[in-house]
Amino acid sequence: MTAAEGSPAPLRVNGGRLWKRHMDIARIGAIAGDGCCRLAMTPEDAEARRLLAEWGRAANMEMRVDRAGNMIFLRPGADPARLPVASGSHLDTQPHGGRFDGISGVLAALEVVETLNDAGIETVAPLAVVNWTNEEGVRFAPGLTGSGWYAGFLDDGALDNAPTLEGSCFAEEAERLGWRGADGPAAVRFDSFFELHIEQGPILEQAGRRIGVVESIQGLVWLDVEVRGRDGHAGTTPMDSRSDALLASARMLVALSEIGRAQPDARVSVGQFLPGTDGPSTIMGDVRFVIDVRHPDPATLSLLARRCSEACVVEARTAGCEATVEQRVEISPTRLDANCVSAVENAAALLGESAMRMASGALHDTCNIAEGTPAAMIFVPCRDGISHNVAEYASPEDLAAGASVLLHAMLARAGTA
Ligand SMILES: [Zn+2]
């Protein structure tokens, strides 16, 4: 039976309240151009945490804080033996960050609970709302810290001693700000985890869809490349007697881009490029750069990395140089849980929201959580695909639609009492 035939319209979240919460949080650490600067474990972060804690308390949730400063709010279910169905993201931002990256995921999860409170709906499994600490990795590199520790990728010592640029460490900073809790990572485990996030790319906007049903998070490989030629005099060395490492590198950059373009869903980039010499009349004898390779499929990611390495060696030789390539970082792609992904897809269909399956281009806390817990992600469009930018924007309508999809995905998993 369709809604037109008399069945009640499916429950939706309160989009106005969700938007207002975004604007309230955005005042903390506000910077010019509608942006935010709220680095993890700074006074700004602490203030945003206090506000969230207040909202959690008003929504009748118990708050737990663990050693990593992760905030976990619990809403009881009818069956206390069930593990909570959880959702959340992060409140910290980039130094020139926006109002939505991470924040939307925390506030959408809170909004799910508030909507259920308003509607007087009890779930069978408990629910949890989570704020993961230091996702962005600006103050404590490399990021995804709270979720990484929770998932067991980071031990207590590595967490506590994670240094800041100012010379203190995570434990000191968290203690000083009052956000170092007692819970270990095993204190609260989850049945499942859902993370709503802005897409941070242009795909949904270009496709005219509102909901991204994220089924994988692409993996990443970094390749360190060293190109060795011979420093030379720009005036006396004939063109065919040179070992120009810069010219060899230029050939490599073109070849690498072509490798990326030839493989669907691949991303191949060179973001860091270090010339060995810096004189206008010197033929460059040494260049180092880093190739960032990404793909959602593990076998294709390995294949791409191999092709990139081979291309560097071949192009170096063609230019009379030598190249060595070493793999520095490898993060495997994450395949999200098929049942959780379906729960998101079904929720979008129930609500009549246009949706498409997609891979996440960026890493998220869900990468860590998905290792031990069934997990999925929901993307909503962000204007022009822009994020990590003060101009980052998601519309109130898209955020509300995403939060309503989250609501029904969590309800499907937790069950209604
Ligand atoms: Zn984020």
PDB file of N, CA and C in Angstrom, residues 156-192:
ATOM      1  N   ASP A 156      47.423   2.156  24.388  1.00  0.00           N
ATOM      2  CA  ASP A 156      47.308   3.257  25.349  1.00  0.00           C
ATOM      3  C   ASP A 156      48.531   4.176  25.311  1.00  0.00           C
ATOM      4  N   GLY A 157      49.718   3.563  25.213  1.00  0.00           N
ATOM      5  CA  GLY A 157      50.950   4.352  25.227  1.00  0.00           C
ATOM      6  C   GLY A 157      51.033   5.276  24.020  1.00  0.00           C
ATOM      7  N   ALA A 158      50.730   4.720  22.850  1.00  0.00           N
ATOM      8  CA  ALA A 158      50.799   5.525  21.623  1.00  0.00           C
ATOM      9  C   ALA A 158      49.776   6.654  21.678  1.00  0.00           C
ATOM     10  N   LEU A 159      48.611   6.359  22.252  1.00  0.00           N
ATOM     11  CA  LEU A 159      47.579   7.399  22.400  1.00  0.00           C
ATOM     12  C   LEU A 159      48.067   8.494  23.342  1.00  0.00           C
ATOM     13  N   ASP A 160      48.455   8.071  24.543  1.00  0.00           N
ATOM     14  CA  ASP A 160      48.835   9.040  25.583  1.00  0.00           C
ATOM     15  C   ASP A 160      49.987   9.940  25.132  1.00  0.00           C
ATOM     16  N   ASN A 161      50.956   9.348  24.436  1.00  0.00           N
ATOM     17  CA  ASN A 161      52.173  10.086  24.095  1.00  0.00           C
ATOM     18  C   ASN A 161      52.117  10.780  22.740  1.00  0.00           C
ATOM     19  N   ALA A 162      50.997  10.669  22.045  1.00  0.00           N
ATOM     20  CA  ALA A 162      50.891  11.353  20.740  1.00  0.00           C
ATOM     21  C   ALA A 162      51.239  12.826  20.944  1.00  0.00           C
ATOM     22  N   PRO A 163      52.308  13.313  20.263  1.00  0.00           N
ATOM     23  CA  PRO A 163      52.802  14.667  20.567  1.00  0.00           C
ATOM     24  C   PRO A 163      52.018  15.771  19.837  1.00  0.00           C
ATOM     25  N   THR A 164      52.009  16.951  20.462  1.00  0.00           N
ATOM     26  CA  THR A 164      51.528  18.146  19.769  1.00  0.00           C
ATOM     27  C   THR A 164      52.754  18.893  19.263  1.00  0.00           C
ATOM     28  N   LEU A 165      52.540  19.828  18.346  1.00  0.00           N
ATOM     29  CA  LEU A 165      53.657  20.639  17.846  1.00  0.00           C
ATOM     30  C   LEU A 165      54.238  21.510  18.951  1.00  0.00           C
ATOM     31  N   GLU A 166      53.402  21.852  19.945  1.00  0.00           N
ATOM     32  CA  GLU A 166      53.870  22.729  21.029  1.00  0.00           C
ATOM     33  C   GLU A 166      54.673  21.979  22.081  1.00  0.00           C
ATOM     34  N   GLY A 167      54.817  20.658  21.921  1.00  0.00           N
ATOM     35  CA  GLY A 167      55.675  19.909  22.822  1.00  0.00           C
ATOM     36  C   GLY A 167      54.972  19.185  23.953  1.00  0.00           C
ATOM     37  N   SER A 168      53.663  19.290  24.056  1.00  0.00           N
ATOM     38  CA  SER A 168      52.972  18.482  25.058  1.00  0.00           C
ATOM     39  C   SER A 168      52.445  17.226  24.365  1.00  0.00           C
ATOM     40  N   CYS A 169      51.643  16.438  25.082  1.00  0.00           N
ATOM     41  CA  CYS A 169      51.163  15.200  24.477  1.00  0.00           C
ATOM     42  C   CYS A 169      49.660  15.055  24.721  1.00  0.00           C
ATOM     43  N   PHE A 170      49.085  14.059  24.063  1.00  0.00           N
ATOM     44  CA  PHE A 170      47.640  13.894  24.109  1.00  0.00           C
ATOM     45  C   PHE A 170      47.116  13.760  25.543  1.00  0.00           C
ATOM     46  N   ALA A 171      47.761  12.910  26.342  1.00  0.00           N
ATOM     47  CA  ALA A 171      47.265  12.659  27.701  1.00  0.00           C
ATOM     48  C   ALA A 171      47.193  13.958  28.509  1.00  0.00           C
ATOM     49  N   GLU A 172      48.273  14.767  28.407  1.00  0.00           N
ATOM     50  CA  GLU A 172      48.326  16.051  29.130  1.00  0.00           C
ATOM     51  C   GLU A 172      47.200  16.980  28.704  1.00  0.00           C
ATOM     52  N   GLU A 173      47.036  17.088  27.387  1.00  0.00           N
ATOM     53  CA  GLU A 173      46.050  18.029  26.849  1.00  0.00           C
ATOM     54  C   GLU A 173      44.633  17.603  27.221  1.00  0.00           C
ATOM     55  N   ALA A 174      44.349  16.307  27.088  1.00  0.00           N
ATOM     56  CA  ALA A 174      43.003  15.805  27.395  1.00  0.00           C
ATOM     57  C   ALA A 174      42.708  15.984  28.881  1.00  0.00           C
ATOM     58  N   GLU A 175      43.723  15.745  29.705  1.00  0.00           N
ATOM     59  CA  GLU A 175      43.586  15.905  31.161  1.00  0.00           C
ATOM     60  C   GLU A 175      43.309  17.371  31.508  1.00  0.00           C
ATOM     61  N   ARG A 176      44.104  18.239  30.920  1.00  0.00           N
ATOM     62  CA  ARG A 176      44.016  19.675  31.197  1.00  0.00           C
ATOM     63  C   ARG A 176      42.629  20.216  30.868  1.00  0.00           C
ATOM     64  N   LEU A 177      42.034  19.705  29.794  1.00  0.00           N
ATOM     65  CA  LEU A 177      40.739  20.225  29.350  1.00  0.00           C
ATOM     66  C   LEU A 177      39.567  19.462  29.975  1.00  0.00           C
ATOM     67  N   GLY A 178      39.890  18.442  30.748  1.00  0.00           N
ATOM     68  CA  GLY A 178      38.830  17.703  31.437  1.00  0.00           C
ATOM     69  C   GLY A 178      38.114  16.677  30.565  1.00  0.00           C
ATOM     70  N   TRP A 179      38.776  16.224  29.491  1.00  0.00           N
ATOM     71  CA  TRP A 179      38.125  15.244  28.619  1.00  0.00           C
ATOM     72  C   TRP A 179      38.921  13.954  28.505  1.00  0.00           C
ATOM     73  N   ARG A 180      39.570  13.596  29.606  1.00  0.00           N
ATOM     74  CA  ARG A 180      40.238  12.301  29.639  1.00  0.00           C
ATOM     75  C   ARG A 180      39.414  11.408  30.549  1.00  0.00           C
ATOM     76  N   GLY A 181      38.763  10.422  29.972  1.00  0.00           N
ATOM     77  CA  GLY A 181      37.882   9.558  30.744  1.00  0.00           C
ATOM     78  C   GLY A 181      38.582   8.308  31.217  1.00  0.00           C
ATOM     79  N   ALA A 182      37.823   7.459  31.907  1.00  0.00           N
ATOM     80  CA  ALA A 182      38.395   6.253  32.503  1.00  0.00           C
ATOM     81  C   ALA A 182      38.145   5.012  31.660  1.00  0.00           C
ATOM     82  N   ASP A 183      37.140   5.025  30.810  1.00  0.00           N
ATOM     83  CA  ASP A 183      36.777   3.813  30.065  1.00  0.00           C
ATOM     84  C   ASP A 183      37.906   3.323  29.166  1.00  0.00           C
ATOM     85  N   GLY A 184      38.072   2.008  29.123  1.00  0.00           N
ATOM     86  CA  GLY A 184      38.936   1.385  28.123  1.00  0.00           C
ATOM     87  C   GLY A 184      38.125   1.143  26.860  1.00  0.00           C
ATOM     88  N   PRO A 185      38.794   0.669  25.810  1.00  0.00           N
ATOM     89  CA  PRO A 185      38.070   0.494  24.545  1.00  0.00           C
ATOM     90  C   PRO A 185      36.981  -0.582  24.614  1.00  0.00           C
ATOM     91  N   ALA A 186      37.075  -1.473  25.589  1.00  0.00           N
ATOM     92  CA  ALA A 186      36.083  -2.553  25.662  1.00  0.00           C
ATOM     93  C   ALA A 186      34.850  -2.156  26.468  1.00  0.00           C
ATOM     94  N   ALA A 187      34.843  -0.968  27.069  1.00  0.00           N
ATOM     95  CA  ALA A 187      33.751  -0.586  27.985  1.00  0.00           C
ATOM     96  C   ALA A 187      32.393  -0.574  27.283  1.00  0.00           C
ATOM     97  N   VAL A 188      32.332  -0.032  26.094  1.00  0.00           N
ATOM     98  CA  VAL A 188      31.083  -0.015  25.326  1.00  0.00           C
ATOM     99  C   VAL A 188      31.372  -0.547  23.929  1.00  0.00           C
ATOM    100  N   ARG A 189      30.847  -1.707  23.598  1.00  0.00           N
ATOM    101  CA  ARG A 189      30.982  -2.239  22.237  1.00  0.00           C
ATOM    102  C   ARG A 189      29.662  -2.031  21.511  1.00  0.00           C
ATOM    103  N   PHE A 190      29.717  -2.044  20.186  1.00  0.00           N
ATOM    104  CA  PHE A 190      28.531  -1.736  19.394  1.00  0.00           C
ATOM    105  C   PHE A 190      28.045  -2.940  18.592  1.00  0.00           C
ATOM    106  N   ASP A 191      26.720  -2.982  18.408  1.00  0.00           N
ATOM    107  CA  ASP A 191      26.115  -3.948  17.482  1.00  0.00           C
ATOM    108  C   ASP A 191      26.505  -3.592  16.054  1.00  0.00           C
ATOM    109  N   SER A 192      26.489  -2.305  15.779  1.00  0.00           N
ATOM    110  CA  SER A 192      26.739  -1.819  14.420  1.00  0.00           C
ATOM    111  C   SER A 192      27.018  -0.323  14.517  1.00  0.00           C
TER     112      SER A 192
END
